[in-house]
Coordinates of C-alpha atoms in Angstrom, one line a residue:
M14 CA 161.8 87.8 104.1
R15 CA 164.4 85.7 101.3
A16 CA 166.8 83.6 102.7
I17 CA 169.3 81.2 101.7
V18 CA 168.9 77.9 102.9
Y19 CA 170.6 74.8 103.4
R20 CA 168.6 71.7 105.3
S21 CA 171.9 69.1 104.8
F22 CA 175.4 69.6 104.5
G23 CA 176.8 68.6 101.1
G24 CA 177.7 70.4 98.0
P25 CA 177.0 74.1 96.3
E26 CA 173.0 72.0 95.0
V27 CA 171.9 72.0 98.3
L28 CA 171.6 76.1 98.5
E29 CA 168.1 77.3 97.6
L30 CA 166.0 80.9 98.8
A31 CA 163.7 80.3 101.2
E32 CA 161.1 82.6 102.8
V33 CA 161.7 82.5 106.4
E34 CA 160.4 85.1 109.3
R35 CA 162.6 88.1 109.6
P36 CA 164.1 88.3 112.7
V37 CA 163.3 90.7 116.1
P38 CA 165.9 92.2 117.5
E39 CA 166.4 91.8 121.2
R40 CA 166.7 94.7 123.8
H41 CA 170.7 94.6 123.2
E42 CA 170.4 94.0 119.0
V43 CA 169.6 96.3 115.7
L44 CA 168.5 94.7 112.6
V45 CA 169.7 95.4 109.7
R46 CA 168.3 95.7 105.8
V47 CA 171.1 93.7 104.6
R48 CA 171.7 95.3 100.5
A49 CA 174.9 93.3 100.0
A50 CA 176.6 89.9 101.6
G51 CA 180.3 89.2 101.0
V52 CA 180.8 85.2 100.4
N53 CA 183.9 83.6 102.8
P54 CA 185.2 80.3 102.5
P55 CA 183.6 79.8 105.4
D56 CA 180.3 79.8 104.2
Y57 CA 181.1 76.5 101.9
K58 CA 183.2 75.0 103.9
L59 CA 179.9 75.4 106.9
R60 CA 177.7 73.7 104.1
R61 CA 179.9 71.3 103.1
T62 CA 179.9 69.2 106.6
P63 CA 179.7 71.2 109.8
Y64 CA 182.6 73.5 111.2
P65 CA 183.5 73.5 113.7
P66 CA 182.3 69.8 114.7
R67 CA 180.1 72.5 117.1
Y68 CA 177.5 74.1 114.8
T69 CA 174.4 73.0 114.4
E70 CA 172.2 70.7 112.5
P71 CA 170.4 72.2 109.4
P72 CA 168.5 73.6 108.4
L73 CA 171.1 76.7 108.5
T74 CA 171.1 80.1 106.7
P75 CA 174.9 81.0 105.3
G76 CA 177.4 84.1 105.6
W77 CA 178.4 86.4 108.1
D78 CA 180.0 89.5 106.2
V79 CA 177.1 92.0 105.7
S80 CA 176.9 96.3 103.8
G81 CA 173.5 97.6 104.9
V82 CA 171.6 99.6 106.5
V83 CA 169.0 99.3 110.0
E84 CA 165.9 99.6 110.1
E85 CA 165.2 98.9 114.3
A86 CA 167.5 99.6 117.3
G87 CA 167.5 98.3 120.4
R88 CA 166.0 100.1 123.4
Y89 CA 170.0 99.5 124.8
T90 CA 171.4 100.2 122.0
A91 CA 172.9 103.7 121.6
R92 CA 175.9 103.9 118.5
F93 CA 173.6 103.5 115.8
K94 CA 169.8 105.0 114.9
P95 CA 168.2 103.9 112.4
G96 CA 168.7 104.9 108.9
D97 CA 173.1 104.4 109.3
E98 CA 174.2 102.9 106.6
V99 CA 177.0 100.0 108.9
F100 CA 178.9 97.3 107.7
G101 CA 180.5 94.1 109.3
M102 CA 181.1 91.1 110.3
L103 CA 178.4 88.9 112.0
N104 CA 179.6 86.8 115.6
F105 CA 182.0 85.1 113.9
P106 CA 182.7 82.4 114.7
H107 CA 179.2 81.3 115.4
P108 CA 176.2 81.3 113.1
A109 CA 175.4 84.6 111.9
A110 CA 172.4 84.4 108.4
A111 CA 173.9 86.8 106.4
Y112 CA 172.5 85.4 103.6
A113 CA 169.2 87.1 103.3
E114 CA 167.0 90.0 103.4
Y115 CA 166.9 91.0 107.1
V116 CA 170.0 90.4 110.7
V117 CA 169.9 91.2 113.7
A118 CA 173.4 92.0 114.8
R119 CA 175.3 93.5 118.5
P120 CA 175.6 97.2 117.6
R121 CA 180.0 96.4 118.2
Q122 CA 180.3 94.0 116.0
L123 CA 179.4 96.9 113.1
A124 CA 181.2 99.9 111.9
R125 CA 180.0 102.7 109.7
K126 CA 179.8 102.3 105.3
P127 CA 183.2 103.7 104.3
A128 CA 181.9 107.0 102.9
G129 CA 181.7 106.9 99.5
V130 CA 181.2 103.9 98.7
G131 CA 178.8 101.7 97.7
H132 CA 177.1 98.6 99.9
V133 CA 178.4 96.1 97.3
Q134 CA 182.3 97.4 98.4
A135 CA 181.7 97.6 101.8
A136 CA 180.1 94.2 102.1
A137 CA 183.7 92.1 100.5
L138 CA 185.5 94.1 103.5
P139 CA 185.0 93.0 106.9
M140 CA 185.9 88.5 107.3
A141 CA 189.1 89.2 104.2
A142 CA 189.8 92.9 105.9
L143 CA 189.8 92.1 109.3
T144 CA 192.2 89.0 108.8
A145 CA 194.6 91.3 107.5
W146 CA 194.5 94.0 109.5
Q147 CA 194.9 91.2 112.9
A148 CA 197.9 89.7 111.1
F149 CA 199.7 93.4 112.0
E150 CA 197.8 94.4 114.1
D151 CA 197.7 90.8 116.9
V152 CA 200.9 88.9 115.4
A153 CA 202.5 90.3 112.8
E154 CA 204.4 94.2 113.8
I155 CA 206.0 95.2 110.3
R156 CA 208.6 97.7 109.9
P157 CA 209.0 100.0 106.5
G158 CA 211.5 98.1 104.9
Q159 CA 210.7 94.5 105.5
R160 CA 210.6 92.1 103.4
V161 CA 207.1 90.5 104.0
L162 CA 206.4 86.9 101.2
V163 CA 202.2 86.5 101.5
H164 CA 200.8 83.3 99.6
A165 CA 197.9 83.3 97.7
A166 CA 198.0 87.2 96.9
A167 CA 196.2 87.8 94.6
G168 CA 193.5 86.2 97.0
G169 CA 190.3 87.6 98.9
V170 CA 192.3 87.9 102.5
G171 CA 196.0 88.2 100.0
H172 CA 195.3 91.7 97.7
L173 CA 194.4 93.0 101.3
V174 CA 197.2 92.1 103.1
V175 CA 199.3 93.6 100.2
Q176 CA 198.1 96.7 100.1
L177 CA 198.4 96.5 104.4
A178 CA 202.2 95.5 104.3
K179 CA 202.6 98.5 102.1
L180 CA 201.0 100.7 103.7
R181 CA 203.2 99.8 106.8
G182 CA 206.1 100.3 104.5
A183 CA 207.7 96.4 103.6
Y184 CA 208.9 95.6 100.9
V185 CA 206.0 93.2 99.4
I186 CA 206.7 89.4 97.8
G187 CA 203.9 87.5 96.7
T188 CA 202.6 84.6 94.9
T189 CA 200.0 84.4 92.2
R190 CA 199.8 83.2 88.9
A191 CA 200.8 84.2 86.4
S192 CA 197.1 85.6 84.6
K193 CA 197.2 87.6 88.3
H194 CA 200.7 89.0 89.0
D195 CA 199.9 92.1 87.4
F196 CA 196.8 92.4 89.2
V197 CA 198.5 91.3 92.2
L198 CA 201.1 94.6 91.1
G199 CA 199.1 96.9 90.6
L200 CA 198.4 97.0 94.7
G201 CA 202.0 98.2 94.8
A202 CA 203.8 94.6 95.8
D203 CA 207.6 94.4 94.6
E204 CA 208.2 91.2 93.8
V205 CA 205.2 88.3 92.6
I206 CA 206.0 84.0 91.8
D207 CA 204.5 82.6 89.9
Y208 CA 204.2 78.9 92.3
T209 CA 202.7 77.2 89.6
A210 CA 205.7 77.5 87.6
V211 CA 208.3 77.6 90.2
D212 CA 209.4 76.5 94.1
F213 CA 208.7 80.1 96.1
A214 CA 211.2 78.6 98.2
E215 CA 214.5 78.3 95.9
A216 CA 212.8 81.7 95.0
V217 CA 213.0 83.9 98.0
S218 CA 214.9 84.1 100.9
G219 CA 215.4 86.7 103.7
V220 CA 212.0 86.8 105.1
D221 CA 211.0 89.0 107.6
V222 CA 207.5 88.3 108.1
V223 CA 205.0 84.8 105.5
V224 CA 201.2 85.5 105.9
D225 CA 200.0 82.3 104.5
L226 CA 196.4 81.8 103.3
V227 CA 197.2 78.8 102.2
G228 CA 198.1 75.4 104.8
G229 CA 198.7 72.7 103.5
D230 CA 202.4 72.6 102.9
Y231 CA 203.2 76.0 103.1
P232 CA 203.7 76.1 106.6
R233 CA 206.7 73.0 106.2
R234 CA 207.7 75.2 102.8
S235 CA 208.0 78.3 104.5
L236 CA 209.9 77.9 107.0
P237 CA 214.1 77.3 105.1
V238 CA 212.8 80.9 103.5
L239 CA 211.7 82.9 106.6
R240 CA 215.0 85.0 108.8
P241 CA 216.1 83.9 111.7
D242 CA 214.3 86.7 113.7
G243 CA 211.4 86.5 111.3
T244 CA 207.6 85.4 111.7
F245 CA 205.3 83.1 110.6
V246 CA 201.3 83.7 110.4
G247 CA 199.0 81.2 109.7
A248 CA 195.9 82.5 109.2
A249 CA 194.9 79.1 106.7
G250 CA 195.5 77.1 110.4
M251 CA 198.8 74.4 111.1
T252 CA 199.7 71.1 111.9
D253 CA 201.3 70.5 115.5
G254 CA 204.2 69.2 113.3
D255 CA 204.6 71.6 111.6
A256 CA 204.3 73.3 114.7
E257 CA 207.2 71.8 115.8
A258 CA 209.4 72.0 113.6
Y259 CA 209.0 76.0 114.2
D260 CA 209.6 76.1 117.3
R261 CA 212.5 73.2 117.0
A262 CA 214.3 76.0 114.0
G263 CA 213.7 79.2 116.5
V264 CA 211.3 80.5 114.3
R265 CA 208.0 82.5 116.3
W266 CA 204.9 81.8 114.6
D267 CA 201.4 82.1 115.2
S268 CA 198.0 80.8 113.4
F269 CA 195.0 82.6 114.4
S270 CA 191.3 83.2 113.9
V271 CA 189.4 86.9 113.1
E272 CA 187.4 87.7 114.7
P273 CA 184.7 90.8 114.2
D274 CA 186.6 94.2 116.5
H275 CA 184.3 97.2 115.4
A276 CA 187.5 99.1 116.3
A277 CA 189.4 97.5 112.9
L278 CA 186.2 98.2 111.0
E279 CA 186.4 101.6 111.3
S280 CA 190.1 102.0 111.2
I281 CA 189.6 100.1 107.6
A282 CA 187.0 101.9 106.8
R283 CA 189.1 105.6 107.2
L284 CA 191.4 104.4 104.6
V285 CA 189.1 102.6 101.9
A286 CA 187.4 107.0 102.7
D287 CA 190.8 107.8 101.6
G288 CA 192.2 106.0 98.3
K289 CA 194.5 104.0 100.4
L290 CA 192.7 100.0 100.8
T291 CA 190.6 98.7 97.9
A292 CA 188.6 95.2 98.0
H293 CA 188.4 94.0 94.8
V294 CA 185.5 92.7 93.6
D295 CA 185.7 89.9 91.2
Q296 CA 181.9 89.0 90.2
V297 CA 178.3 89.8 92.0
F298 CA 175.9 87.5 92.5
P299 CA 172.0 88.2 92.7
L300 CA 171.1 86.2 96.3
A301 CA 168.8 83.9 94.1
D302 CA 172.6 82.4 92.9
A303 CA 174.4 81.9 96.6
A304 CA 174.8 78.6 94.5
K305 CA 176.5 79.7 91.5
A306 CA 178.8 82.4 94.6
H307 CA 179.4 78.7 96.2
E308 CA 180.5 76.7 92.6
L309 CA 183.1 80.0 91.3
M310 CA 184.3 80.8 95.4
E311 CA 185.7 76.2 95.9
S312 CA 187.1 76.6 91.9
G313 CA 189.4 79.6 94.0
A314 CA 188.4 80.8 89.4
F315 CA 189.2 84.2 90.5
T316 CA 190.9 87.7 91.8
G317 CA 189.6 88.9 95.1
K318 CA 186.6 88.9 96.6
L319 CA 182.7 87.8 95.5
V320 CA 180.1 89.4 96.7
L321 CA 175.4 89.3 96.6
D322 CA 173.7 91.4 95.8
V323 CA 170.6 91.4 97.8

């Protein structure tokens, strides 16, 4: 089968299309014929250097997000049968080798593909939508009327956070470049801030929840905009110094990493099928052009999601 492989850590140029053996599912796994694979920031972070350090050395195949069709089902599986259309985030944070024509997966890391949605659209959802979902389900419960500030609101995760926050009745403020303001407003955001022209900390205050998808100095800069009983959700991580500053201020904070969750995927699929949640796909690349997709992902010069058509 065809798969993207890198034999050393480095830039996008280390990605190559290769012929490799098709994986064989264990009795508790399914074999999925991949139709599309989502591209996410951890894909290129792992390609550049071990991320986190416990990962094995190359050769490796990147990717976690897939949408496809079950080809084989192990004897000890009951959730799916051959021919079922499925999507999911596989095995994260451990390698899953999703940039390939076939992949093996535990059934409970998959859900049935949303009705009426193609594989490209479905492959754009798992990691980004699960991150957005778990930010609200596991960390910050949103109540109607609360003010939610979303950093990187036009990004892969951010544009889904905006939609989910609006579905929960929040007043949503997004930070993004001016060129993407119309896009974020079209998702339902109530306000947008051009972070390249304005210091968001001076433009907004009295926020109940901050969802940070940027990292760097954003946790520190976000502390003054939060209400004393507010919550900071650090999906991009935060330093020990930032955590201590939040603790001293008595403001709740949490930093988390997304995890596979078939029940959440099923809820997400229902929202997508009902037209209440949409993943915006900026560009679709053929599998052989995975390096070009990584170049664009690292540049940040896109809106929403990037997907590989397998």
